[in-house]
Tab-separated table of C-alpha atoms and ligand atoms in Angstrom:
chain	number	residue	atom	x	y	z
A	287	MET	CA	0.000	0.000	0.000
A	288	LYS	CA	0.885	3.657	-0.348
A	289	VAL	CA	1.629	5.739	2.728
A	290	LEU	CA	1.969	9.497	3.142
A	291	VAL	CA	4.109	11.011	5.902
A	292	ILE	CA	3.433	14.637	6.857
A	293	GLY	CA	6.361	16.691	8.160
A	294	ALA	CA	9.952	17.582	7.341
A	295	GLY	CA	12.016	16.793	10.417
A	296	GLY	CA	14.129	13.990	11.854
A	297	ARG	CA	11.057	12.287	13.309
A	298	GLU	CA	9.475	12.171	9.867
A	299	HIS	CA	12.765	10.972	8.383
A	300	VAL	CA	12.833	8.004	10.771
A	301	LEU	CA	9.111	7.346	10.194
A	302	ALA	CA	9.710	7.139	6.429
A	303	HIS	CA	12.820	5.018	6.961
A	304	LYS	CA	11.013	2.623	9.315
A	305	LEU	CA	7.921	2.342	7.104
A	306	SER	CA	10.148	1.586	4.109
A	307	GLN	CA	11.152	-1.635	5.868
A	308	SER	CA	7.554	-2.840	6.168
A	309	PRO	CA	6.438	-5.538	3.717
A	310	LEU	CA	2.994	-3.922	3.907
A	311	VAL	CA	4.222	-0.655	2.405
A	312	ASN	CA	5.390	-0.333	-1.172
A	313	GLU	CA	5.365	3.415	-1.770
A	314	ILE	CA	6.060	6.273	0.628
A	315	HIS	CA	5.372	9.927	-0.028
A	316	ALA	CA	6.372	12.780	2.239
A	317	ILE	CA	4.815	16.250	2.358
A	318	PRO	CA	6.856	18.416	2.426
A	319	GLY	CA	9.616	15.953	3.451
A	320	ASN	CA	13.279	16.885	3.290
A	321	ASP	CA	16.043	16.240	0.770
A	322	ALA	CA	17.630	13.554	2.941
A	323	MET	CA	14.491	11.377	2.721
A	324	LEU	CA	14.913	10.780	-1.028
A	325	ASP	CA	16.324	7.285	-0.544
A	326	VAL	CA	13.167	6.112	1.201
A	327	ALA	CA	10.364	8.406	0.030
A	328	ILE	CA	9.074	10.538	-2.797
A	329	ILE	CA	9.167	14.061	-1.431
A	330	HIS	CA	6.806	16.901	-2.283
A	331	THR	CA	8.475	20.036	-1.008
A	332	GLU	CA	6.201	22.113	-3.247
A	333	ILE	CA	3.263	21.351	-0.928
A	334	ALA	CA	3.284	23.047	2.473
A	335	GLU	CA	2.442	21.177	5.653
A	336	THR	CA	-0.188	23.864	6.292
A	337	ASP	CA	-1.902	23.543	2.909
A	338	HIS	CA	-4.609	21.109	3.976
A	339	GLU	CA	-6.613	21.304	0.747
A	340	LYS	CA	-3.618	20.388	-1.395
A	341	ILE	CA	-2.697	17.540	0.944
A	342	VAL	CA	-6.210	16.078	0.768
A	343	THR	CA	-6.261	16.377	-3.023
A	344	PHE	CA	-2.835	14.760	-3.246
A	345	ALA	CA	-3.836	11.870	-0.977
A	346	ARG	CA	-7.029	11.254	-2.955
A	347	GLN	CA	-5.391	11.410	-6.373
A	348	ASN	CA	-2.549	9.136	-5.314
A	349	GLU	CA	-4.735	6.572	-3.548
A	350	ILE	CA	-2.906	6.924	-0.260
A	351	ALA	CA	-4.030	4.179	2.128
A	352	TRP	CA	-2.692	5.761	5.316
A	353	THR	CA	-1.442	9.213	6.232
A	354	ILE	CA	0.881	9.459	9.206
A	355	ILE	CA	1.184	12.929	10.676
A	356	GLY	CA	4.459	13.705	12.457
A	357	PRO	CA	4.313	17.267	13.852
A	358	GLU	CA	1.860	18.881	16.248
A	359	GLN	CA	0.839	21.843	14.130
A	360	PRO	CA	-1.123	20.023	11.408
A	361	LEU	CA	-2.798	17.950	14.148
A	362	THR	CA	-3.937	20.941	16.176
A	363	GLU	CA	-5.016	22.692	12.974
A	364	GLY	CA	-7.316	19.829	11.999
A	365	LEU	CA	-5.573	18.125	9.067
A	366	THR	CA	-6.765	14.745	10.361
A	367	ASP	CA	-10.392	15.863	10.278
A	368	LYS	CA	-10.081	17.003	6.660
A	369	LEU	CA	-8.384	13.802	5.497
A	370	GLN	CA	-10.923	11.646	7.322
A	371	ALA	CA	-13.776	13.600	5.755
A	372	ALA	CA	-12.287	12.527	2.410
A	373	ASP	CA	-12.227	8.879	3.580
A	374	ILE	CA	-8.465	8.718	4.029
A	375	LYS	CA	-7.143	6.854	7.049
A	376	VAL	CA	-4.951	8.882	9.356
A	377	PHE	CA	-2.598	7.943	12.169
A	378	GLY	CA	-2.729	11.090	14.271
A	379	PRO	CA	-5.598	12.514	16.340
A	380	ASN	CA	-8.296	14.886	15.150
A	381	GLN	CA	-8.332	18.549	16.125
A	382	ASP	CA	-10.472	18.112	19.238
A	383	ALA	CA	-8.341	15.307	20.651
A	384	ALA	CA	-5.063	17.051	19.750
A	385	GLN	CA	-5.938	19.736	22.295
A	386	ILE	CA	-4.296	17.455	24.813
A	387	GLU	CA	-1.069	18.872	23.417
A	388	GLY	CA	-2.318	22.153	21.960
A	389	SER	CA	-3.657	23.509	25.239
A	390	LYS	CA	-1.820	23.068	28.527
A	391	LEU	CA	-4.988	24.131	30.299
A	392	PHE	CA	-7.113	21.517	28.543
A	393	ALA	CA	-4.639	18.811	29.605
A	394	LYS	CA	-4.453	20.112	33.175
A	395	GLN	CA	-8.233	20.289	33.598
A	396	LEU	CA	-8.632	16.768	32.267
A	397	MET	CA	-5.964	15.447	34.637
A	398	GLU	CA	-7.519	17.279	37.564
A	399	LYS	CA	-10.994	15.924	36.870
A	400	TYR	CA	-9.799	12.329	36.473
A	401	LYS	CA	-7.166	12.455	39.242
A	402	ILE	CA	-4.247	11.692	36.969
A	403	PRO	CA	-1.015	12.521	38.816
A	404	THR	CA	0.536	15.822	37.727
A	405	ALA	CA	1.940	19.022	39.255
A	406	GLU	CA	-0.521	21.326	41.023
A	407	TYR	CA	-1.342	24.362	38.914
A	408	LYS	CA	-3.052	27.685	38.683
A	409	GLU	CA	-4.356	29.295	35.513
A	410	ILE	CA	-3.824	33.049	35.339
A	411	THR	CA	-5.423	35.007	32.517
A	412	ASN	CA	-3.812	38.410	32.787
A	413	LYS	CA	-0.464	39.966	33.530
A	414	HIS	CA	-1.623	41.998	36.534
A	415	ASN	CA	-2.793	38.908	38.420
A	416	ALA	CA	0.328	37.023	37.377
A	417	LEU	CA	2.579	39.707	38.863
A	418	GLN	CA	0.555	39.559	42.071
A	419	TYR	CA	0.707	35.753	42.180
A	420	ILE	CA	4.492	35.565	41.921
A	421	GLU	CA	4.893	37.817	44.966
A	422	SER	CA	3.744	35.034	47.249
A	423	CYS	CA	4.058	31.749	45.335
A	424	GLU	CA	6.490	28.968	46.203
A	425	TYR	CA	9.779	28.793	44.285
A	426	PRO	CA	10.908	27.365	41.950
A	427	VAL	CA	7.734	27.879	39.937
A	428	VAL	CA	7.102	26.771	36.363
A	429	LEU	CA	5.394	29.103	33.865
A	430	LYS	CA	3.808	27.543	30.779
A	431	LYS	CA	2.226	29.441	27.965
A	432	ASP	CA	-1.062	27.967	26.776
A	433	GLY	CA	-0.674	26.837	23.168
A	434	LEU	CA	2.095	25.356	21.033
A	435	ALA	CA	5.627	26.680	21.573
A	436	ALA	CA	8.008	24.027	20.134
A	437	GLY	CA	9.362	23.189	23.591
A	438	LYS	CA	10.216	26.822	24.206
A	439	GLY	CA	7.124	28.134	26.034
A	440	VAL	CA	8.213	26.891	29.454
A	441	ILE	CA	10.115	28.986	31.988
A	442	ILE	CA	11.401	27.610	35.261
A	443	ALA	CA	11.837	30.537	37.657
A	444	SER	CA	13.928	30.028	40.802
A	445	ASN	CA	13.040	33.396	42.323
A	446	TYR	CA	10.848	36.478	42.008
A	447	GLU	CA	13.138	38.276	39.532
A	448	GLU	CA	13.171	35.333	37.141
A	449	ALA	CA	9.413	34.912	37.457
A	450	GLN	CA	8.920	38.609	36.725
A	451	ALA	CA	11.042	38.332	33.569
A	452	GLY	CA	9.045	35.210	32.647
A	453	VAL	CA	5.751	37.056	33.059
A	454	GLU	CA	7.024	39.827	30.779
A	455	THR	CA	7.936	37.245	28.125
A	456	LEU	CA	4.806	35.110	28.326
A	457	TYR	CA	2.323	38.007	28.500
A	458	PRO	CA	3.283	40.248	25.564
A	459	GLU	CA	-0.075	41.932	26.245
A	460	GLU	CA	-2.149	42.408	29.413
A	461	GLU	CA	-4.443	39.470	28.576
A	462	GLY	CA	-3.140	35.949	27.970
A	463	VAL	CA	-3.320	32.457	29.432
A	464	VAL	CA	-0.368	31.104	31.399
A	465	VAL	CA	-0.377	28.029	33.589
A	466	PHE	CA	1.705	28.371	36.767
A	467	GLU	CA	2.830	24.978	37.967
A	468	GLN	CA	4.406	23.479	41.047
A	469	TYR	CA	8.024	22.528	40.307
A	470	LEU	CA	8.537	18.757	40.402
A	471	GLU	CA	11.873	17.251	41.287
A	472	GLY	CA	12.964	13.969	39.733
A	473	GLU	CA	14.081	12.165	36.652
A	474	GLU	CA	12.157	12.571	33.415
A	475	PHE	CA	11.249	10.004	30.801
A	476	SER	CA	9.098	9.744	27.690
A	477	LEU	CA	6.585	6.977	27.094
A	478	MET	CA	4.948	6.624	23.678
A	479	THR	CA	1.502	5.062	23.923
A	480	MET	CA	-0.537	3.903	20.960
A	481	VAL	CA	-4.117	4.978	21.604
A	482	ASN	CA	-7.401	4.201	19.864
A	483	GLY	CA	-10.158	5.568	22.079
A	484	ASP	CA	-10.051	3.616	25.327
A	485	TYR	CA	-7.587	1.073	23.896
A	486	ALA	CA	-4.125	2.206	25.001
A	487	VAL	CA	-0.934	0.215	24.440
A	488	PRO	CA	2.287	1.795	25.707
A	489	PHE	CA	5.592	0.959	24.055
A	490	ASP	CA	7.323	-1.444	26.420
A	491	CYS	CA	10.515	0.553	25.903
A	492	ILE	CA	10.815	4.040	27.308
A	493	ALA	CA	13.178	6.781	26.158
A	494	GLN	CA	14.885	9.701	27.794
A	495	ASP	CA	15.262	13.075	26.108
A	496	HIS	CA	17.661	15.905	27.015
A	497	LYS	CA	15.628	19.096	26.832
A	498	ARG	CA	18.156	21.696	27.933
A	499	ALA	CA	20.572	23.128	25.375
A	500	TYR	CA	23.859	22.496	27.228
A	501	ASP	CA	25.659	19.783	29.198
A	502	ASN	CA	24.476	18.875	32.711
A	503	ASP	CA	20.969	20.103	31.886
A	504	GLN	CA	22.024	23.734	31.773
A	505	GLY	CA	20.743	26.474	29.485
A	506	PRO	CA	17.378	27.106	27.874
A	507	ASN	CA	14.795	24.478	26.974
A	508	THR	CA	14.884	23.163	23.416
A	509	GLY	CA	12.877	20.714	21.334
A	510	GLY	CA	15.349	18.015	22.486
A	511	MET	CA	19.140	17.695	22.205
A	512	GLY	CA	19.501	13.911	22.267
A	513	ALA	CA	17.756	10.765	23.432
A	514	TYR	CA	18.390	7.133	24.188
A	515	CYS	CA	16.545	3.903	24.818
A	516	PRO	CA	15.979	1.694	26.696
A	517	VAL	CA	16.403	3.433	30.046
A	518	PRO	CA	17.819	0.611	32.183
A	519	HIS	CA	17.795	2.485	35.488
A	520	ILE	CA	14.052	3.179	35.249
A	521	ASP	CA	12.600	-0.216	35.941
A	522	GLU	CA	9.498	-2.159	34.918
A	523	SER	CA	7.565	-1.117	38.011
A	524	ILE	CA	7.688	2.543	36.934
A	525	LEU	CA	6.523	1.610	33.458
A	526	LYS	CA	3.653	-0.395	34.961
A	527	ARG	CA	2.671	2.456	37.269
A	528	THR	CA	2.760	4.943	34.401
A	529	ASN	CA	0.497	2.654	32.430
A	530	ASP	CA	-1.925	2.045	35.311
A	531	ASP	CA	-2.029	5.577	36.740
A	532	ILE	CA	-1.595	7.660	33.575
A	533	ALA	CA	-1.887	5.904	30.188
A	534	GLN	CA	-5.068	3.893	30.828
A	535	PRO	CA	-6.926	6.574	32.827
A	536	ILE	CA	-6.175	9.371	30.332
A	537	ALA	CA	-7.379	7.254	27.397
A	538	GLN	CA	-10.589	6.495	29.295
A	539	ALA	CA	-10.981	10.101	30.404
A	540	MET	CA	-10.835	11.296	26.812
A	541	VAL	CA	-13.507	8.818	25.746
A	542	LYS	CA	-15.727	9.842	28.675
A	543	GLU	CA	-15.365	13.479	27.684
A	544	GLY	CA	-16.363	12.660	24.105
A	545	TYR	CA	-12.952	12.821	22.415
A	546	SER	CA	-11.729	10.152	20.055
A	547	PHE	CA	-7.947	9.961	20.029
A	548	PHE	CA	-6.254	7.772	17.421
A	549	GLY	CA	-2.489	7.957	17.201
A	550	VAL	CA	0.488	8.188	19.521
A	551	LEU	CA	0.047	9.847	22.873
A	552	TYR	CA	3.404	10.977	24.212
A	553	ILE	CA	3.516	10.914	27.992
A	554	GLY	CA	6.298	13.121	29.361
A	555	ALA	CA	6.600	12.130	33.013
A	556	ILE	CA	8.795	12.812	35.984
A	557	ILE	CA	9.510	10.286	38.744
A	558	THR	CA	8.736	12.040	42.021
A	559	ALA	CA	8.817	10.627	45.543
A	560	ASP	CA	5.075	9.963	45.047
A	561	GLY	CA	5.576	8.084	41.778
A	562	PRO	CA	5.432	9.189	38.135
A	563	LYS	CA	3.621	12.464	37.415
A	564	VAL	CA	2.749	14.016	34.061
A	565	ILE	CA	4.876	16.931	32.844
A	566	GLU	CA	3.225	17.118	29.443
A	567	PHE	CA	1.211	15.215	26.894
A	568	ASN	CA	1.950	15.380	23.197
A	569	ALA	CA	-0.389	14.165	20.484
A	570	ARG	CA	2.441	12.635	18.419
A	571	PHE	CA	5.824	10.922	18.551
A	572	GLY	CA	8.594	12.793	20.353
A	573	ASP	CA	11.488	14.178	18.347
A	574	PRO	CA	14.250	12.909	18.892
A	575	GLU	CA	12.637	10.073	20.903
A	576	ALA	CA	11.111	8.617	17.712
A	577	GLN	CA	14.516	8.390	16.062
A	578	VAL	CA	15.977	6.178	18.794
A	579	LEU	CA	12.806	4.189	19.540
A	580	LEU	CA	12.025	3.345	15.918
A	581	THR	CA	15.683	2.447	15.327
A	582	ARG	CA	15.477	0.001	18.221
A	583	MET	CA	12.043	-1.310	17.199
A	584	GLU	CA	12.319	-4.570	15.324
A	585	SER	CA	8.634	-5.172	14.728
A	586	ASP	CA	6.592	-3.585	11.947
A	587	LEU	CA	5.245	-0.124	12.788
A	588	MET	CA	2.693	-0.273	9.960
A	589	GLN	CA	1.364	-3.569	11.325
A	590	HIS	CA	1.087	-1.975	14.781
A	591	ILE	CA	-0.975	0.887	13.347
A	592	ILE	CA	-3.304	-1.560	11.610
A	593	ASP	CA	-3.612	-3.601	14.809
A	594	LEU	CA	-4.354	-0.465	16.778
A	595	GLU	CA	-7.153	0.406	14.369
A	596	ALA	CA	-8.671	-3.053	14.942
A	597	LYS	CA	-7.996	-2.868	18.702
A	598	ALA	CA	-6.091	-6.140	18.218
A	599	PRO	CA	-3.124	-7.194	20.376
A	600	ILE	CA	0.070	-5.259	19.639
A	601	ASN	CA	3.319	-7.108	20.148
A	602	PHE	CA	6.297	-4.795	20.017
A	603	GLU	CA	9.674	-6.379	19.438
A	604	TRP	CA	12.943	-4.628	20.165
A	605	LYS	CA	16.577	-5.189	19.293
A	606	ASP	CA	18.798	-6.317	22.158
A	607	ASN	CA	20.991	-3.317	21.403
A	608	ALA	CA	20.608	0.026	23.121
A	609	VAL	CA	20.381	3.147	20.912
A	610	VAL	CA	21.778	6.604	21.660
A	611	GLY	CA	21.135	9.686	19.495
A	612	VAL	CA	23.046	12.976	19.735
A	613	MET	CA	21.509	16.106	18.199
A	614	LEU	CA	23.736	18.528	16.329
A	615	ALA	CA	22.122	21.959	16.275
A	616	SER	CA	22.967	25.306	14.701
A	617	LYS	CA	25.168	27.440	16.966
A	618	GLY	CA	22.850	29.824	18.801
A	619	TYR	CA	19.787	27.511	18.850
A	620	PRO	CA	17.245	27.764	20.532
A	621	GLY	CA	17.906	31.500	20.151
A	622	GLN	CA	18.984	33.153	16.925
A	623	TYR	CA	21.222	31.168	14.607
A	624	GLU	CA	22.688	31.383	11.129
A	625	LYS	CA	21.580	29.148	8.271
A	626	GLY	CA	23.498	28.073	5.190
A	627	HIS	CA	26.501	26.294	6.753
A	628	GLN	CA	27.723	23.337	4.762
A	629	VAL	CA	27.462	19.908	6.452
A	630	SER	CA	29.093	16.700	5.193
A	631	GLY	CA	30.459	13.393	6.444
A	632	PHE	CA	27.155	11.644	7.232
A	633	ASN	CA	25.352	8.792	5.469
A	634	LEU	CA	21.669	8.113	4.907
A	635	ASN	CA	21.667	4.447	5.914
A	636	GLY	CA	19.892	4.895	9.243
A	637	ASP	CA	22.941	6.130	11.170
A	638	TYR	CA	21.733	9.740	10.937
A	639	PHE	CA	18.324	11.374	10.760
A	640	ILE	CA	18.036	14.828	9.272
A	641	SER	CA	15.868	17.660	10.556
A	642	GLY	CA	17.464	20.889	9.356
A	643	LEU	CA	19.395	20.385	6.119
A	644	LYS	CA	18.600	21.117	2.500
A	645	LYS	CA	20.488	20.335	-0.660
A	646	GLU	CA	21.820	23.193	-2.758
A	647	ASN	CA	24.166	22.662	-5.722
A	648	ASP	CA	24.745	19.078	-4.578
A	649	VAL	CA	25.858	19.951	-1.042
A	650	TYR	CA	23.848	19.928	2.154
A	651	ILE	CA	23.520	23.230	3.999
A	652	THR	CA	21.839	23.987	7.316
A	653	SER	CA	18.259	25.240	7.135
A	654	GLY	CA	17.019	24.943	10.719
A	655	GLY	CA	17.797	24.972	14.438
A	656	ARG	CA	18.062	21.272	15.114
A	657	VAL	CA	20.009	19.868	12.168
A	658	ILE	CA	21.011	16.203	12.363
A	659	LEU	CA	20.787	13.380	14.886
A	660	ALA	CA	23.791	11.026	14.974
A	661	LEU	CA	22.957	7.536	16.238
A	662	GLY	CA	24.937	4.733	17.784
A	663	GLU	CA	23.913	1.209	18.741
A	664	GLY	CA	25.652	-1.057	21.221
A	665	GLU	CA	25.125	-3.934	23.605
A	666	ASN	CA	24.749	-1.454	26.452
A	667	ILE	CA	24.226	2.291	26.761
A	668	ALA	CA	27.932	3.026	27.238
A	669	LYS	CA	28.857	1.284	23.977
A	670	ALA	CA	25.928	2.839	22.120
A	671	LYS	CA	27.062	6.238	23.404
A	672	ASP	CA	30.632	5.670	22.167
A	673	ASN	CA	29.291	4.728	18.759
A	674	ALA	CA	26.959	7.728	18.654
A	675	TYR	CA	29.831	10.136	19.389
A	676	GLU	CA	31.955	8.366	16.776
A	677	ALA	CA	29.158	9.150	14.329
A	678	VAL	CA	29.173	12.767	15.559
A	679	ASP	CA	32.931	12.984	14.906
A	680	LYS	CA	32.433	12.028	11.279
A	681	ILE	CA	30.320	15.108	10.643
A	682	GLU	CA	32.145	18.055	9.201
A	683	SER	CA	30.697	21.509	9.727
A	684	GLU	CA	31.573	24.882	11.172
A	685	GLY	CA	28.099	25.843	12.223
A	686	LEU	CA	26.992	23.172	14.702
A	687	PHE	CA	27.152	22.391	18.427
A	688	TYR	CA	26.039	19.387	20.491
A	689	ARG	CA	25.876	18.110	24.056
A	690	LYS	CA	28.664	15.786	25.199
A	691	ASP	CA	26.674	14.064	27.963
A	692	ILE	CA	23.785	12.356	26.166
A	693	SER	CA	22.801	9.168	28.073
A	694	ASN	CA	25.160	9.830	31.011
A	695	LYS	CA	22.311	9.375	33.496
A	696	ALA	CA	22.156	5.730	32.445
A	697	ILE	CA	25.899	5.174	32.703
A	698	LYS	CA	26.991	6.715	35.997
B	101	AMP	P1	7.081	20.915	28.662
B	101	AMP	O1	7.118	21.741	27.420
B	101	AMP	O2	5.821	21.064	29.451
B	101	AMP	O3	7.521	19.527	28.420
B	101	AMP	O4	8.260	21.464	29.581
B	101	AMP	C1	9.581	21.483	29.113
B	101	AMP	C2	10.509	21.020	30.195
B	101	AMP	O5	10.421	21.873	31.345
B	101	AMP	C3	10.222	19.641	30.728
B	101	AMP	O6	10.780	18.655	29.942
B	101	AMP	C4	10.840	19.705	32.097
B	101	AMP	O7	12.233	19.511	32.036
B	101	AMP	C5	10.585	21.112	32.525
B	101	AMP	N1	9.346	21.154	33.320
B	101	AMP	C6	8.100	21.380	32.861
B	101	AMP	N2	7.208	21.348	33.855
B	101	AMP	C7	7.877	21.084	34.993
B	101	AMP	C8	7.519	20.926	36.366
B	101	AMP	N3	6.252	21.071	36.781
B	101	AMP	N4	8.492	20.666	37.239
B	101	AMP	C9	9.793	20.564	36.856
B	101	AMP	N5	10.194	20.694	35.580
B	101	AMP	C10	9.272	20.960	34.657
B	102	LIG	N1	11.426	15.705	22.496
B	102	LIG	C1	10.297	16.346	23.040
B	102	LIG	C2	9.177	16.521	22.139
B	102	LIG	O1	9.115	15.960	21.065
B	102	LIG	O2	8.256	17.248	22.487
């Protein structure tokens, strides 16, 4: 069958790569895709991810059996609804259900109502009240803008001055919605859960991302600077508790509230003294979590999607090897950065996934903040890490930086 992948990043690159290995799939299209996907997909950079009408027309004319949507924006803007209205199957939730990622407040209210463990919060809808609130709140406090922010709408303030600066940033005008959250202490992990209504099947392999820009979790939040899986020091009992206390109840809560979620629900959780608590939900695969998880996955993703649709048993199979991925980003990211730096030295055999490169006159140049994820596999995390950094060393470019400590939490 023919499959269409929506998106242009490293997550979509690995999705296309993984789907190309499925005996069920014989043609893969990507809209808009990126130049590095050419080995595994037919790319359509002339169609924008936001041009829903053109995407629907394309899918109809090309008899696409399944569309798999990578990024959050088309989900929250209702691309799924439009494709489904044209009788095209979509892996990725509709606009109503995607609010679980699109609105922090929506997610918080749902968790509160159904007693799903998460940080305590307060919604504040104007700057004046926010400034008053931070005079007497407990520190650190976490400020989250309502709405999509590519991992950059969260400010952790350790004191009043930082909170004040955060309020200035997150309320450009007097009115606006910001969620103020209790700061949770503990280790974070990401659990991808395949959800069809009340049928929720978590991956039995978790991943760990590295959200801060610099080593030792310093610097600003980013979309993710590297990931690895499995996470050997977070044991089965945590996975079971996350399934019992978070994955199953949230799937049921959505059904009870009249939402029909079909796709991957990303559970970002933190292990507190009281057990795992939700930091965020995403309505899609994590990036770069998808790159390491789908590299480690041995079973057929397309088959899993079909089984999910039928609410049939899903049996994930994983390589014995661990996988570590190190993100190389443009110097300056997540702030301002230059584009157009030449990058070479990588291959397109599954050792690297590309998020911010385009081809010009036969060379690849940088075109985005996060640029390329270098992967390594090995019989344990330490060996996978060595191999990942060997892959990093092969990349030649002036314009990139990366963290040197990806996966260290699993090694020390
Ligand atoms: P989010 O966009 O909600 O995932 O937040 C980005 C990052 O900020 C998370 O990955 C955490 O590292 C951090 N963070 C968010 N909320 C909290 C919280 N309540 N307590 C501690 N850290 C948090
Ligand atoms: N890596 C975090 C995210 O995809 O939101």
